[in-house]
PDB file of C-alpha atoms in Angstrom:
ATOM      1  CA  GLU A   1     -94.335  60.223  96.624  1.00  0.00           C
ATOM      2  CA  GLY A   2     -91.030  61.066  98.306  1.00  0.00           C
ATOM      3  CA  SER A   3     -89.916  63.314 101.130  1.00  0.00           C
ATOM      4  CA  VAL A   4     -90.208  67.067 101.578  1.00  0.00           C
ATOM      5  CA  VAL A   5     -87.922  68.383 104.324  1.00  0.00           C
ATOM      6  CA  ASP A   6     -87.380  71.909 105.686  1.00  0.00           C
ATOM      7  CA  SER A   7     -89.289  73.657 102.883  1.00  0.00           C
ATOM      8  CA  VAL A   8     -91.615  76.646 102.610  1.00  0.00           C
ATOM      9  CA  ALA A   9     -94.582  76.998 100.238  1.00  0.00           C
ATOM     10  CA  LYS A  10     -96.299  80.365  99.991  1.00  0.00           C
ATOM     11  CA  LEU A  11     -98.938  81.751  97.639  1.00  0.00           C
ATOM     12  CA  SER A  12     -99.468  78.751  95.377  1.00  0.00           C
ATOM     13  CA  ALA A  13    -102.416  79.226  93.029  1.00  0.00           C
ATOM     14  CA  SER A  14    -104.284  75.930  93.483  1.00  0.00           C
ATOM     15  CA  GLY A  15    -104.190  72.453  94.951  1.00  0.00           C
ATOM     16  CA  ALA A  16    -102.023  71.342  97.861  1.00  0.00           C
ATOM     17  CA  ALA A  17     -98.845  73.369  98.282  1.00  0.00           C
ATOM     18  CA  ILE A  18     -96.788  70.522  99.804  1.00  0.00           C
ATOM     19  CA  VAL A  19     -97.488  66.865  98.983  1.00  0.00           C
ATOM     20  CA  GLY A  20     -95.389  63.917 100.081  1.00  0.00           C
ATOM     21  CA  LEU A  21     -95.020  60.618 101.835  1.00  0.00           C
ATOM     22  CA  MET A  22     -92.698  62.038 104.516  1.00  0.00           C
ATOM     23  CA  VAL A  23     -93.014  65.774 105.233  1.00  0.00           C
ATOM     24  CA  ARG A  24     -90.899  67.236 108.047  1.00  0.00           C
ATOM     25  CA  GLY A  25     -90.167  70.770 109.228  1.00  0.00           C
ATOM     26  CA  CYS A  26     -92.110  72.501 106.448  1.00  0.00           C
ATOM     27  CA  THR A  27     -94.283  75.615 106.406  1.00  0.00           C
ATOM     28  CA  SER A  28     -97.289  76.250 104.174  1.00  0.00           C
ATOM     29  CA  THR A  29     -98.713  79.778 104.282  1.00  0.00           C
ATOM     30  CA  ASN A  30    -101.429  81.504 102.217  1.00  0.00           C
ATOM     31  CA  ASN A  31    -102.099  78.655  99.798  1.00  0.00           C
ATOM     32  CA  VAL A  32    -105.392  76.981  98.891  1.00  0.00           C
ATOM     33  CA  PHE A  33    -104.522  73.733 100.711  1.00  0.00           C
ATOM     34  CA  GLY A  34    -101.470  73.480 102.942  1.00  0.00           C
ATOM     35  CA  ILE A  35     -99.922  70.032 103.384  1.00  0.00           C
ATOM     36  CA  PHE A  36    -101.159  66.663 102.119  1.00  0.00           C
ATOM     37  CA  ILE A  37     -99.650  63.397 103.351  1.00  0.00           C
ATOM     38  CA  ARG A  38    -100.005  60.358 101.103  1.00  0.00           C
ATOM     39  CA  PRO A  39    -101.302  57.007 102.430  1.00  0.00           C
ATOM     40  CA  GLY A  40     -98.874  55.387 104.843  1.00  0.00           C
ATOM     41  CA  GLY A  41     -96.889  58.615 105.238  1.00  0.00           C
ATOM     42  CA  VAL A  42     -95.808  60.801 108.146  1.00  0.00           C
ATOM     43  CA  ALA A  43     -96.000  64.552 108.888  1.00  0.00           C
ATOM     44  CA  ILE A  44     -93.683  65.743 111.683  1.00  0.00           C
ATOM     45  CA  GLY A  45     -93.084  69.274 112.947  1.00  0.00           C
ATOM     46  CA  ASN A  46     -94.840  71.205 110.179  1.00  0.00           C
ATOM     47  CA  VAL A  47     -96.823  74.468 110.251  1.00  0.00           C
ATOM     48  CA  ALA A  48     -99.886  75.233 108.107  1.00  0.00           C
ATOM     49  CA  ASN A  49    -100.938  78.867 108.485  1.00  0.00           C
ATOM     50  CA  SER A  50    -103.661  80.935 106.801  1.00  0.00           C
ATOM     51  CA  ASN A  51    -104.408  78.552 103.933  1.00  0.00           C
ATOM     52  CA  ALA A  52    -107.763  79.285 102.262  1.00  0.00           C
ATOM     53  CA  ALA A  53    -109.251  75.787 102.547  1.00  0.00           C
ATOM     54  CA  GLY A  54    -107.261  73.389 104.712  1.00  0.00           C
ATOM     55  CA  GLY A  55    -104.149  73.075 106.818  1.00  0.00           C
ATOM     56  CA  ILE A  56    -102.780  69.526 107.109  1.00  0.00           C
ATOM     57  CA  SER A  57    -104.495  66.504 105.587  1.00  0.00           C
ATOM     58  CA  VAL A  58    -103.426  62.934 106.305  1.00  0.00           C
ATOM     59  CA  ASN A  59    -104.815  60.065 104.251  1.00  0.00           C
ATOM     60  CA  ASN A  60    -104.368  56.831 106.226  1.00  0.00           C
ATOM     61  CA  ALA A  61    -101.191  58.404 107.577  1.00  0.00           C
ATOM     62  CA  THR A  62     -99.653  59.873 110.755  1.00  0.00           C
ATOM     63  CA  ALA A  63     -99.387  63.496 111.890  1.00  0.00           C
ATOM     64  CA  THR A  64     -97.396  64.312 115.006  1.00  0.00           C
ATOM     65  CA  SER A  65     -96.107  67.578 116.515  1.00  0.00           C
ATOM     66  CA  ASN A  66     -97.607  69.807 113.792  1.00  0.00           C
ATOM     67  CA  THR A  67     -99.389  73.171 114.090  1.00  0.00           C
ATOM     68  CA  ALA A  68    -102.374  74.457 112.085  1.00  0.00           C
ATOM     69  CA  ILE A  69    -103.448  78.092 112.543  1.00  0.00           C
ATOM     70  CA  ASN A  70    -106.061  80.289 110.807  1.00  0.00           C
ATOM     71  CA  ASN A  71    -106.920  77.871 107.986  1.00  0.00           C
ATOM     72  CA  GLY A  72    -110.304  78.511 106.365  1.00  0.00           C
ATOM     73  CA  ASP A  73    -111.993  75.090 106.424  1.00  0.00           C
ATOM     74  CA  TYR A  74    -109.986  72.798 108.719  1.00  0.00           C
ATOM     75  CA  GLY A  75    -106.731  72.692 110.634  1.00  0.00           C
ATOM     76  CA  PHE A  76    -106.260  68.911 110.467  1.00  0.00           C
ATOM     77  CA  GLU A  77    -108.181  66.458 108.347  1.00  0.00           C
ATOM     78  CA  GLY A  78    -107.726  62.717 108.798  1.00  0.00           C
ATOM     79  CA  ALA A  79    -108.950  60.013 106.423  1.00  0.00           C
ATOM     80  CA  CYS A  80    -108.630  57.050 108.728  1.00  0.00           C
ATOM     81  CA  PRO A  81    -107.342  54.711 109.829  1.00  0.00           C
ATOM     82  CA  GLY A  82    -104.638  57.160 110.725  1.00  0.00           C
ATOM     83  CA  THR A  83    -102.959  58.768 113.713  1.00  0.00           C
ATOM     84  CA  LEU A  84    -103.028  62.365 114.930  1.00  0.00           C
ATOM     85  CA  VAL A  85    -100.900  62.762 118.058  1.00  0.00           C
ATOM     86  CA  GLY A  86     -99.432  65.819 119.772  1.00  0.00           C
ATOM     87  CA  ASN A  87    -100.673  68.379 117.248  1.00  0.00           C
ATOM     88  CA  THR A  88    -101.896  71.914 117.920  1.00  0.00           C
ATOM     89  CA  ALA A  89    -104.776  73.589 116.065  1.00  0.00           C
ATOM     90  CA  TYR A  90    -106.502  76.901 116.683  1.00  0.00           C
ATOM     91  CA  HIS A  91    -108.530  79.555 114.844  1.00  0.00           C
ATOM     92  CA  ASN A  92    -109.375  77.180 111.975  1.00  0.00           C
ATOM     93  CA  GLY A  93    -112.865  76.650 110.539  1.00  0.00           C
ATOM     94  CA  VAL A  94    -112.792  73.246 112.311  1.00  0.00           C
ATOM     95  CA  ASN A  95    -109.653  72.356 114.230  1.00  0.00           C
ATOM     96  CA  PHE A  96    -109.771  68.556 113.823  1.00  0.00           C
ATOM     97  CA  ARG A  97    -111.968  66.699 111.314  1.00  0.00           C
ATOM     98  CA  THR A  98    -111.771  62.939 110.836  1.00  0.00           C
ATOM     99  CA  ASN A  99    -113.460  60.361 108.657  1.00  0.00           C
ATOM    100  CA  GLY A 100    -113.342  56.864 110.121  1.00  0.00           C
ATOM    101  CA  ALA A 101    -111.603  55.503 113.204  1.00  0.00           C
ATOM    102  CA  CYS A 102    -108.498  57.585 113.905  1.00  0.00           C
ATOM    103  CA  THR A 103    -106.107  57.276 116.792  1.00  0.00           C
ATOM    104  CA  MET A 104    -106.044  60.692 118.465  1.00  0.00           C
ATOM    105  CA  ALA A 105    -104.100  61.683 121.576  1.00  0.00           C
ATOM    106  CA  ASN A 106    -102.571  64.766 123.200  1.00  0.00           C
ATOM    107  CA  ASN A 107    -103.842  67.201 120.564  1.00  0.00           C
ATOM    108  CA  ALA A 108    -104.422  70.803 121.695  1.00  0.00           C
ATOM    109  CA  GLN A 109    -107.005  73.281 120.489  1.00  0.00           C
TER     110      GLN A 109
END
């Protein structure tokens, strides 16, 4: 439930490659799921690229200034309440998918 900072996860076999409460400056490439942020956590400045299922998932958490590219199912997934601000998503199955009332602003797709 701690922090993951400036890390890279590539080619993990199953599950989420990077999981944490505070995830900053990390890259997840070619995994099943990219980055999962625990409830109440924050994702800042991360990249999720070419993950089979999903890019960045926030569970009642905040994602800001992240990028999700070429992920199979979704770029960003938000279980809300949560906040997705200033993120970029393109060429994902669905760029932004939310469940509940999320705060969303200045996201690009």
